[in-house]
Short mmCIF file of C-alpha atoms in Angstrom, two decimals:
data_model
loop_
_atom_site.label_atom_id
_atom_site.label_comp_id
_atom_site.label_asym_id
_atom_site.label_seq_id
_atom_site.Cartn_x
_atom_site.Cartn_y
_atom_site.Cartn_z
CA UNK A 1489 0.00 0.00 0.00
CA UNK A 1490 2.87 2.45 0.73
CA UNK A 1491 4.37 1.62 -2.56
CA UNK A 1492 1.06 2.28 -4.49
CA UNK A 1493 1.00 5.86 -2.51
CA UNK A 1494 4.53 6.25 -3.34
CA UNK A 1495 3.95 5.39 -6.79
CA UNK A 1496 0.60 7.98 -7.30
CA UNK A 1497 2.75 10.60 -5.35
CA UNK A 1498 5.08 10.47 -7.81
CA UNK A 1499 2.56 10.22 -11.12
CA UNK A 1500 1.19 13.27 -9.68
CA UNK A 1501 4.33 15.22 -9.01
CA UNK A 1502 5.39 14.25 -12.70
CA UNK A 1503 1.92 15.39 -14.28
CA UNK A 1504 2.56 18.53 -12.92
CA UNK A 1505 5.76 18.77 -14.53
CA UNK A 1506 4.61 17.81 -17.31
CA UNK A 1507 1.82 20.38 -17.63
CA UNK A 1508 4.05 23.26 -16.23
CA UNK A 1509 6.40 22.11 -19.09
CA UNK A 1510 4.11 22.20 -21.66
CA UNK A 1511 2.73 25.47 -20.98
CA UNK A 1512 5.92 26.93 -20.91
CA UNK A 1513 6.97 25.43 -24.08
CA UNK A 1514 3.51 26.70 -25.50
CA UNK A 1515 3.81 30.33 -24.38
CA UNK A 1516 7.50 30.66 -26.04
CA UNK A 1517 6.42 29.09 -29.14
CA UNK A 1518 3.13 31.61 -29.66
CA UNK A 1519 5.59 34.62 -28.16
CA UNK A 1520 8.84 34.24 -29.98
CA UNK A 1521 7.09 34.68 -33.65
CA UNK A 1522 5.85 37.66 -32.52
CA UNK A 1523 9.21 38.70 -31.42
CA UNK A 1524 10.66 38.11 -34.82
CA UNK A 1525 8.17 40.11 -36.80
CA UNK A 1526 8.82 43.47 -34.78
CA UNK A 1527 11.39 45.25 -37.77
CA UNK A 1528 9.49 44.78 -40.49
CA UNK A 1529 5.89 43.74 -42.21
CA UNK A 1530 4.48 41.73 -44.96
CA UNK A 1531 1.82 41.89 -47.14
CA UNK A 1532 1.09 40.31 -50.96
CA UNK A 1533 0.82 42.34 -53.04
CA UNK A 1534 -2.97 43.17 -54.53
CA UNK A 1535 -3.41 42.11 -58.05
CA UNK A 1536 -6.07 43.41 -60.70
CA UNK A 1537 -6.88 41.77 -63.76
CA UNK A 1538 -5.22 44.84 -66.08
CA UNK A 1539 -2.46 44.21 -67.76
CA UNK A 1540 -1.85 48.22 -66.33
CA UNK A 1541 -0.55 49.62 -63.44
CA UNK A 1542 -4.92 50.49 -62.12
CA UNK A 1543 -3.65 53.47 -60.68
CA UNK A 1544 -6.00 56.12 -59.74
CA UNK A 1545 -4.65 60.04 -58.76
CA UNK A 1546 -5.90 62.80 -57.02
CA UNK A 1547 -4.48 66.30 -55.89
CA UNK A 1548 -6.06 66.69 -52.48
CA UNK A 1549 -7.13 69.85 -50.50
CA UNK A 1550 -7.39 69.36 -46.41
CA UNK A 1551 -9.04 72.72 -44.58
CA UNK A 1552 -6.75 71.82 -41.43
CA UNK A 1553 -3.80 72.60 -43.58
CA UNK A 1554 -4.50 74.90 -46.14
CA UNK A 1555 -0.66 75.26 -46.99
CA UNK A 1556 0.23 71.61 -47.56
CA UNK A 1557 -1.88 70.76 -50.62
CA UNK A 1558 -1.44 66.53 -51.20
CA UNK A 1559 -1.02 64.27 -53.90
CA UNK A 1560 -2.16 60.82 -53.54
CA UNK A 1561 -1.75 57.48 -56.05
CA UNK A 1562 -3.35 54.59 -55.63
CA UNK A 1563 -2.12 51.40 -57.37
CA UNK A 1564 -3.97 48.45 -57.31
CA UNK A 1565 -1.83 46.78 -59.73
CA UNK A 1566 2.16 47.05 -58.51
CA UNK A 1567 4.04 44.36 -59.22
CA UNK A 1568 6.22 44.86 -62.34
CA UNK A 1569 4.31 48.20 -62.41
CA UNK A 1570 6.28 50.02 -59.42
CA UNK A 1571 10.01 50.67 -59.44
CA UNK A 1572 12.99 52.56 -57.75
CA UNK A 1573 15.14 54.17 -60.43
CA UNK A 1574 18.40 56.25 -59.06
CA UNK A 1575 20.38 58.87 -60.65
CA UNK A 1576 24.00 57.86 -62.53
CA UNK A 1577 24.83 61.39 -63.09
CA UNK A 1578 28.19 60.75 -63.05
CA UNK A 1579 27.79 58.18 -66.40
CA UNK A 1580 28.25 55.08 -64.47
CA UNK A 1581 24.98 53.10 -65.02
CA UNK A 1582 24.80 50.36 -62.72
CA UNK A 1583 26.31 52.34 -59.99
CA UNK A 1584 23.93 55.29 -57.88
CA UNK A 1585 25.90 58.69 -58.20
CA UNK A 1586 25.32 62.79 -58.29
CA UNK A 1587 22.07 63.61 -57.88
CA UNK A 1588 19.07 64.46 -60.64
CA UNK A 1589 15.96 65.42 -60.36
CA UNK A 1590 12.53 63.83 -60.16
CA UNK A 1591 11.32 65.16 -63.39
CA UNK A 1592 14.47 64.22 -65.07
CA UNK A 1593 15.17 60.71 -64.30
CA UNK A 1594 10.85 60.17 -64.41
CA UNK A 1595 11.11 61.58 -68.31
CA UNK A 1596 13.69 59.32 -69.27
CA UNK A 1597 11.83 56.25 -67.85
CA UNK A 1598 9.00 56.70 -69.02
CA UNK A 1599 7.24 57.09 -65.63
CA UNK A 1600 3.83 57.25 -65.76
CA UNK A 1601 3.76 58.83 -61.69
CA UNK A 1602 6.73 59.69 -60.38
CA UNK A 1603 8.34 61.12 -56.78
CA UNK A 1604 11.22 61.56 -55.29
CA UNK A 1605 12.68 58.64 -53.03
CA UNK A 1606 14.96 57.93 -50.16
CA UNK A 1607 17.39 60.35 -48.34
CA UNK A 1608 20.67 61.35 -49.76
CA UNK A 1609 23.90 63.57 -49.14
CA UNK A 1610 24.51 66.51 -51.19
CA UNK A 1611 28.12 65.56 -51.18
CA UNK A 1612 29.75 62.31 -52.62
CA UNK A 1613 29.19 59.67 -52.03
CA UNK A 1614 25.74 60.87 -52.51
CA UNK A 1615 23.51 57.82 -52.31
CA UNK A 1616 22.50 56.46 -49.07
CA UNK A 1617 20.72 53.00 -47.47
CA UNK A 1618 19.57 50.28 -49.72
CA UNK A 1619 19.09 50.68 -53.73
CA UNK A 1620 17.80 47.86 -55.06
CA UNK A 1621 16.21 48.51 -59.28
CA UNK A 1622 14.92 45.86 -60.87
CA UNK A 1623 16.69 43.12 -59.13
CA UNK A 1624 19.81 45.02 -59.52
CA UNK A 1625 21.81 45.45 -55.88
CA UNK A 1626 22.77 48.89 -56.38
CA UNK A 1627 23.65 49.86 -52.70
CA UNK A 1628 23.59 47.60 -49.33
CA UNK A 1629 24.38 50.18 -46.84
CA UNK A 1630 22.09 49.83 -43.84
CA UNK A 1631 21.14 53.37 -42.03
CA UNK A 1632 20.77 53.39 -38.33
CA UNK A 1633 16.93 53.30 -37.34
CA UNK A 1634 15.73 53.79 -40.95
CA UNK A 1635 13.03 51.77 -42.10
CA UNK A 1636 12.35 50.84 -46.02
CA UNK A 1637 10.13 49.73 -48.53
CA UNK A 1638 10.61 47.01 -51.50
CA UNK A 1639 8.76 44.76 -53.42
CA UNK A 1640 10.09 41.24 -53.33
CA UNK A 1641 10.41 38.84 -56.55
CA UNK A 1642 7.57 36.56 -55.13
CA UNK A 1643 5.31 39.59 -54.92
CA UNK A 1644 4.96 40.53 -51.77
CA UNK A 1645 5.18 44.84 -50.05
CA UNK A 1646 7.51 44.73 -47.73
CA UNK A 1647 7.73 47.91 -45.07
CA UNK A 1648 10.11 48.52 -41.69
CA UNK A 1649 13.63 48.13 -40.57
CA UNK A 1650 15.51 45.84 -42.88
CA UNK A 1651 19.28 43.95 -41.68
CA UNK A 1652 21.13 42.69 -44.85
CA UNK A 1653 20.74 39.73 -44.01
CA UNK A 1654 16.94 40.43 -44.07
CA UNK A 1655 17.08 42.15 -47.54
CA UNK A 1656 19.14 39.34 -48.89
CA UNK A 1657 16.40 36.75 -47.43
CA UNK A 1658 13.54 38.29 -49.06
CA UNK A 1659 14.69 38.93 -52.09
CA UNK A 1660 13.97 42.01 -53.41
CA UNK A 1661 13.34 43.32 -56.67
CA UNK A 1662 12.86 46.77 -55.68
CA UNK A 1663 13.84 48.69 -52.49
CA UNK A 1664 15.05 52.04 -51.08
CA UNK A 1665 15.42 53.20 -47.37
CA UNK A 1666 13.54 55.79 -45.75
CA UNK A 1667 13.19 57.68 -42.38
CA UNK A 1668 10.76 56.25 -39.66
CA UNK A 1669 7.49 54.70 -39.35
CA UNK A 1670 4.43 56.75 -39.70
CA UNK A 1671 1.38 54.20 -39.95
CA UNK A 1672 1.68 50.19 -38.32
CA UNK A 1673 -0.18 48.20 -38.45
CA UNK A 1674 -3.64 50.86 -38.20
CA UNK A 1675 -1.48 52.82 -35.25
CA UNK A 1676 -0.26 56.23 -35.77
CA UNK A 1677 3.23 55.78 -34.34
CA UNK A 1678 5.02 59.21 -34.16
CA UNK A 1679 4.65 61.81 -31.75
CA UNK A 1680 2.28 65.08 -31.88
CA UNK A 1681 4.38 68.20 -32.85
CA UNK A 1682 8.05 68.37 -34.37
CA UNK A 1683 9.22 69.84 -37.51
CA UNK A 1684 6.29 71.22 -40.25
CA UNK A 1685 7.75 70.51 -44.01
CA UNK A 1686 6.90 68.99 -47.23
CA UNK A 1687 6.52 65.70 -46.78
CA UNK A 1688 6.57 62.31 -49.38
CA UNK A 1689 5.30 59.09 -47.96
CA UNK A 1690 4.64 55.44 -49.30
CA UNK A 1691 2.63 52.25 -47.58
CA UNK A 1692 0.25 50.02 -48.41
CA UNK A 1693 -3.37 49.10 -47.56
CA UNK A 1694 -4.73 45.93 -45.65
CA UNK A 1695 -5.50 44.57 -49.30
CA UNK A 1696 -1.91 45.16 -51.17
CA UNK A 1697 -2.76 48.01 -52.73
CA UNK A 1698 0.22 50.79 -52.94
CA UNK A 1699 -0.19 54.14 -51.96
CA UNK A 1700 2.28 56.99 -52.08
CA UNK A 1701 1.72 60.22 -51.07
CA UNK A 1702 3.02 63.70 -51.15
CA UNK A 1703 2.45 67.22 -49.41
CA UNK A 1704 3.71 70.63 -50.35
CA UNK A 1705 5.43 72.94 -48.03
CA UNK A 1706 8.01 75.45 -47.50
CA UNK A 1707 10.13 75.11 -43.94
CA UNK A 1708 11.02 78.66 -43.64
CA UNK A 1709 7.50 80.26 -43.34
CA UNK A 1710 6.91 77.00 -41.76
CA UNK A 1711 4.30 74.85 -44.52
CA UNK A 1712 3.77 71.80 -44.64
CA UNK A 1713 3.16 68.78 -42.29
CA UNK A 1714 4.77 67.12 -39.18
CA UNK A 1715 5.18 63.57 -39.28
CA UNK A 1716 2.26 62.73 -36.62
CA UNK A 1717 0.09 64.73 -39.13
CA UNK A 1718 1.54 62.80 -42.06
CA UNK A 1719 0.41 59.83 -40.59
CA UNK A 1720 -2.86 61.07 -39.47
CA UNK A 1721 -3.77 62.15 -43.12
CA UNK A 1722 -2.11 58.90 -44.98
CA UNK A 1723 -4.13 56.79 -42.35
CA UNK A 1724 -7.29 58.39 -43.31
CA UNK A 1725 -6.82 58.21 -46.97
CA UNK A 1726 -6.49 54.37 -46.52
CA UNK A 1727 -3.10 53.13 -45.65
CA UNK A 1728 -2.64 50.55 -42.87
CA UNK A 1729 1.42 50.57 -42.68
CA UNK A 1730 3.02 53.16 -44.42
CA UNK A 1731 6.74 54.83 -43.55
CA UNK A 1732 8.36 58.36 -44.62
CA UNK A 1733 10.43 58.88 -47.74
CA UNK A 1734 12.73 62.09 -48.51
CA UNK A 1735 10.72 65.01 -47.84
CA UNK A 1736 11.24 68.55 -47.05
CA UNK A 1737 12.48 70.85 -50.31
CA UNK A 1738 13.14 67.45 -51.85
CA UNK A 1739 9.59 66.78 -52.27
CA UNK A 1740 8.00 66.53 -55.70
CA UNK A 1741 5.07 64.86 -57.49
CA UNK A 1742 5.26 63.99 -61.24
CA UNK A 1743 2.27 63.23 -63.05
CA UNK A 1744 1.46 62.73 -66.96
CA UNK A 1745 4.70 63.64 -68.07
CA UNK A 1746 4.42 67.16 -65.59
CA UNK A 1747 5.88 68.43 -62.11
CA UNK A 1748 2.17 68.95 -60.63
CA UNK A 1749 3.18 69.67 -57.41
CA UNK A 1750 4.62 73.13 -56.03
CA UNK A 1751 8.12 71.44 -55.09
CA UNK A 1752 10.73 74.24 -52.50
CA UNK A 1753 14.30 73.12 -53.10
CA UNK A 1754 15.46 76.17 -51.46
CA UNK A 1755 13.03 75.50 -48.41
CA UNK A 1756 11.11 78.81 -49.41
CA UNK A 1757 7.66 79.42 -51.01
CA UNK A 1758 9.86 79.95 -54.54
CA UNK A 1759 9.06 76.99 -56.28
CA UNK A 1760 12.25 74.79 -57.58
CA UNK A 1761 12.72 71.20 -57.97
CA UNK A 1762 16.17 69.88 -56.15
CA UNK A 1763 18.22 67.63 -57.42
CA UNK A 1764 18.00 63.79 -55.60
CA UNK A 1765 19.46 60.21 -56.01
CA UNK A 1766 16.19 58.42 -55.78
CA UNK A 1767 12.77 58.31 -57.42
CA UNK A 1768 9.37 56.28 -56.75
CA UNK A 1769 8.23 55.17 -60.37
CA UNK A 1770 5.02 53.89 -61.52
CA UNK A 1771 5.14 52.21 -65.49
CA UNK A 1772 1.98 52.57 -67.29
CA UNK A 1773 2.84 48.91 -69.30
#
């Protein structure tokens, strides 16, 4: 009899380690995904059933900021549609160099919508962050707590902060770095106030559609948008992660073979375009 109590003592003292094991095995595994999945998101791509880009444009007016008129694209259509093109001012063609602008680089590709892209120095080596065109690696040069935005060759958006090693696993066709997070995941992630500029954004939609976006401005007479109120107007027009591009007097929206936006590349209400390294480019075929 002592035995069989012996024996059930010890069935019971084992269940319980069992049980505790399990549930701590369980926990990690639903937690540790979750862990991994904090730099960047995923989302495939929306697809139409036009062989075009189904891109639909609008300038937009907002009353709450009378000085920051936006520019909004909507393509429902991306893949082999959307690219990153970069300037080779310099005449080397595979390699990103000087700086060009929007209008120029969007003319000679043929770019149906054009804006300008990620950050840059106005000194050489003037391209910054990750360049990828087509497929072709242009530039792997990781910026401290940048995020980006690519399209990967199995057709998914990809949006946040990228390692190489992450950009190599994806397998991008196009990328290029920006500044921080504005929209994730439905939540408006920076901070009321800062800096009022012109402002260019991209994200996407909870369906896969791609948006970009662009406000006018001037800095000096202070025009333009902060980043919460970036967000706040990008999440309203429909985007459900979306992340900051170039913006300020490098700001610039090409339409239809036209600058239609009022670009500042002296950071003043004179309008000028300013010279950059990167452009967002939508194909019509």
């Amino acid at each position: 009899k002592n035995n069989m109590v012996a024996v059930s003592s010890f069935n019971v003292i084992l269940s319980f380690v069992v049980i505790g094991t399990l549930f701590i095995s369980s926990t990690y595994s639903i937690s540790h995904p979750s862990s991994e999945r904090l730099s960047y998101v995923v989302q495939k791509a929306h697809v139409s059933n036009s062989s075009s880009p189904d891109l639909s444009f609008r300038k937009i007016v907002n009353q709450t900021y009378p000085h920051a008129p936006g520019h909004l694209a909507v393509i429902s259509n991306p893949l082999s549609h959307f690219h990153i093109f970069y300037s080779h001012a310099s005449g080397k063609n595979q390699t990103c160099s000087g700086r060009e602008f929007t209008s120029v680089i969007a003319k000679q590709k043929g770019c149906l919508f054009a804006t300008n892209g990620g950050p840059f120095s106005f000194s050489d080596p003037t391209c910054r962050g990750y360049i990828i065109s087509n497929g072709h690696v242009v530039l792997l040069k990781p910026e401290p707590s940048s995020t980006s935005f690519g399209i990967t060759h199995d057709g998914n958006l990809v949006l946040g902060e990228l390692s190489v090693q992450d950009v190599l696993h994806l397998g991008f066709r196009e990328l290029v770095t920006g500044f921080g997070w504005l929209v994730r995941e439905g939540n408006i992630i920076p901070g009321r106030g800062g800096e009022i500029a012109p402002r260019t954004a991209i994200g996407f939609d909870r369906e896969g559609r791609l948006y970009v976006f662009e406000a006018d401005g001037a800095e000096t007479v202070k025009w333009g948008l902060t980043n919460y109120q970036t967000a706040e107007w990008f999440k309203a027009l429909g985007v459900w992660n979306a992340i900051d591009l170039d913006g300020g007097g490098s700001s610039v929206t090409w339409y239809e073979g036209k600058v239609v936006s009022t670009p500042s590349c002296h950071d003043t209400p004179s309008p000028c375009e300013r010279a950059v390294t990167t452009i967002t480019c939508v194909l019509a075929k």
